[in-house]
Steps between C-alpha positions, in 0.01 A plus 500: 500500500596838603242657271225279633582615855457865402153607626365798316708462176845575395743694741571848403883457567735208558846559640776237438860462461670523156403152382444512129268195499286660761468822296378299196251300711356810653446675167335186370281419803432851606516733193348803673727469813786717556822305569761685717830393629586467865744782613659271758600251242634771271706681766633172643669436172688827498799368673532219255426691179679825574879531544 
């Protein structure tokens, strides 16, 4: 449904959190689109992942 809602073709870039399933789906549905990770989601995990 997301792909049908995109007027003018595939988006140039999609920004998401670090969801592995989303990364796979984007690479299949939009093979020419750049997938980038959201800096907010990355930095919000610093306090959990780093001692």
